[in-house]
Each structure stands twice: as structure tokens, then as C-alpha cells.
Amino acid sequence: MTIKSFVLSCLLIGAVHAEDAKDLSKHNCCLHIKDASDAWWMTNPDVTKEVCQSYYKDVAQFDSKTGTCDEHKNGTIKNADWKSKCKIYGTSLGWTDDRVGAGHDATCYPIDA
């Protein structure tokens, strides 16, 4: 193995490990907005704030600039638990269960865990 091949291999391995170690510490709740002509998911900072402060105040903090609930340590809040809390609070406001979801980093990439 040449030095060039070795260095390239190390860089590729590092890139794969970096992808696996995604920062998923910024959570948000999402609502599915329905309209006669369109339907889409939107982040909801109000629901996110309430869930963050009600259930996770010891391990996370709501960031009003991004509208996300930011863990103090990445991996503290489990995706399925976060999504279920979003659903509990969202349905208490009158949203149907299928129209409440969750995502990361101010997106509505759904958490299906």
C-alpha cells in the first residue's frame, strides 16, 4: 500500500465516521398544515417550547432564536420519546395524532423511531 493510498483510506474512513456521529441534539415539534390546494409540515416553536420546558427542563433548553429544544449533551433525549411528547401536547391543543410530528435542527425531517 502506498502512502497516498493509506492517506486516502484514512480520510474516507473519517468521513464515514463523521456521518454516523450526526448532531441530533436540537429537537423540534412539527405540525402538518392542510390546505385545499397543498399540505406541508411546519416546525412549531410554541409547541416545541412547551414540550422542552415541561418535559426536559433538566436536560435541555429552548432556544428562542432557532425554535429548537437543545440538549445539554447530545443523545440525552431519545427520538421516540421526544416525538411522543410532541404528540401528547399537540393533540391536547386539538391537532389529530397524524398531524403532529417531530424533527431535528429546525426541520421537519420526521423521526420515525
Short mmCIF file of C-alpha atoms in Angstrom, two decimals:
data_model
loop_
_atom_site.label_atom_id
_atom_site.label_comp_id
_atom_site.label_asym_id
_atom_site.label_seq_id
_atom_site.Cartn_x
_atom_site.Cartn_y
_atom_site.Cartn_z
CA MET A 1 0.00 0.00 0.00
CA THR A 2 1.39 3.38 -0.94
CA ILE A 3 1.36 6.36 1.39
CA LYS A 4 -1.09 8.10 -0.92
CA SER A 5 -3.50 5.12 -0.76
CA PHE A 6 -3.15 4.95 3.02
CA VAL A 7 -3.94 8.65 3.48
CA LEU A 8 -6.94 8.42 1.15
CA SER A 9 -8.25 5.39 3.06
CA CYS A 10 -7.92 7.24 6.37
CA LEU A 11 -9.80 10.24 5.00
CA LEU A 12 -12.62 8.07 3.69
CA ILE A 13 -12.95 6.21 6.99
CA GLY A 14 -13.02 9.53 8.85
CA ALA A 15 -15.79 10.82 6.60
CA VAL A 16 -17.91 7.73 7.22
CA HIS A 17 -17.47 8.05 10.99
CA ALA A 18 -18.33 11.76 10.86
CA GLU A 19 -21.59 10.97 9.08
CA ASP A 20 -22.51 8.41 11.77
CA ALA A 21 -21.89 10.95 14.54
CA LYS A 22 -24.52 13.45 13.43
CA ASP A 23 -25.50 16.03 15.98
CA LEU A 24 -29.14 15.29 16.72
CA SER A 25 -29.25 17.39 19.88
CA LYS A 26 -31.59 20.09 18.54
CA HIS A 27 -35.19 18.87 18.58
CA ASN A 28 -38.41 20.46 17.40
CA CYS A 29 -42.08 19.62 17.11
CA CYS A 30 -43.88 19.87 13.77
CA LEU A 31 -47.48 20.25 12.68
CA HIS A 32 -48.93 19.07 9.38
CA ILE A 33 -50.77 22.03 7.87
CA LYS A 34 -53.55 21.06 5.48
CA ASP A 35 -54.98 23.34 2.85
CA ALA A 36 -57.33 22.71 -0.03
CA SER A 37 -54.53 23.09 -2.55
CA ASP A 38 -51.47 21.96 -0.61
CA ALA A 39 -50.26 20.19 2.51
CA TRP A 40 -46.95 20.53 4.28
CA TRP A 41 -45.12 20.08 7.58
CA MET A 42 -44.02 23.15 9.54
CA THR A 43 -41.94 23.49 12.67
CA ASN A 44 -43.88 24.94 15.59
CA PRO A 45 -41.73 26.86 18.10
CA ASP A 46 -44.63 27.28 20.56
CA VAL A 47 -45.26 23.54 20.81
CA THR A 48 -41.51 22.87 20.87
CA LYS A 49 -41.00 25.37 23.72
CA GLU A 50 -43.80 23.89 25.82
CA VAL A 51 -42.58 20.31 25.34
CA CYS A 52 -38.98 21.33 26.06
CA GLN A 53 -39.81 23.24 29.24
CA SER A 54 -42.43 20.79 30.52
CA TYR A 55 -40.60 17.51 29.99
CA TYR A 56 -36.90 18.23 29.50
CA LYS A 57 -36.04 21.32 31.58
CA ASP A 58 -33.25 19.45 33.42
CA VAL A 59 -31.52 18.14 30.28
CA ALA A 60 -32.27 20.75 27.60
CA GLN A 61 -33.03 24.39 26.99
CA PHE A 62 -35.35 26.07 24.50
CA ASP A 63 -33.53 28.31 22.03
CA SER A 64 -35.87 31.13 21.03
CA LYS A 65 -33.64 32.14 18.10
CA THR A 66 -33.84 28.76 16.36
CA GLY A 67 -37.10 27.48 17.86
CA THR A 68 -35.41 24.25 18.92
CA CYS A 69 -35.02 22.36 22.18
CA ASP A 70 -31.26 21.99 22.58
CA GLU A 71 -29.89 19.13 24.67
CA HIS A 72 -27.06 19.95 27.05
CA LYS A 73 -25.46 16.63 25.98
CA ASN A 74 -26.13 15.04 22.57
CA GLY A 75 -28.08 11.79 22.90
CA THR A 76 -29.89 12.60 26.16
CA ILE A 77 -33.35 12.83 24.60
CA LYS A 78 -34.44 9.74 22.68
CA ASN A 79 -36.18 10.39 19.36
CA ALA A 80 -39.24 8.23 20.09
CA ASP A 81 -39.70 9.88 23.49
CA TRP A 82 -39.43 13.39 22.01
CA LYS A 83 -41.92 12.58 19.24
CA SER A 84 -44.40 11.10 21.73
CA LYS A 85 -44.22 14.24 23.89
CA CYS A 86 -44.83 16.43 20.81
CA LYS A 87 -47.85 14.27 20.00
CA ILE A 88 -49.20 14.44 23.57
CA TYR A 89 -49.01 18.22 23.67
CA GLY A 90 -50.11 18.74 20.06
CA THR A 91 -53.21 16.57 20.48
CA SER A 92 -54.05 18.40 23.73
CA LEU A 93 -54.30 21.53 21.56
CA GLY A 94 -56.75 19.80 19.21
CA TRP A 95 -54.42 18.53 16.48
CA THR A 96 -55.02 14.95 15.37
CA ASP A 97 -52.23 12.48 16.13
CA ASP A 98 -51.30 12.00 12.46
CA ARG A 99 -50.76 15.76 12.06
CA VAL A 100 -48.18 16.08 14.86
CA GLY A 101 -44.57 15.06 14.26
CA ALA A 102 -41.01 15.86 15.18
CA GLY A 103 -37.71 16.71 13.58
CA HIS A 104 -34.17 17.93 14.17
CA ASP A 105 -32.38 21.23 13.76
CA ALA A 106 -35.45 23.32 12.87
CA THR A 107 -36.58 20.94 10.12
CA CYS A 108 -39.50 18.57 9.91
CA TYR A 109 -37.48 15.60 8.81
CA PRO A 110 -39.72 13.09 10.54
CA ILE A 111 -38.48 10.98 13.39
CA ASP A 112 -39.97 7.55 12.81
CA ALA A 113 -38.26 5.84 15.75
#
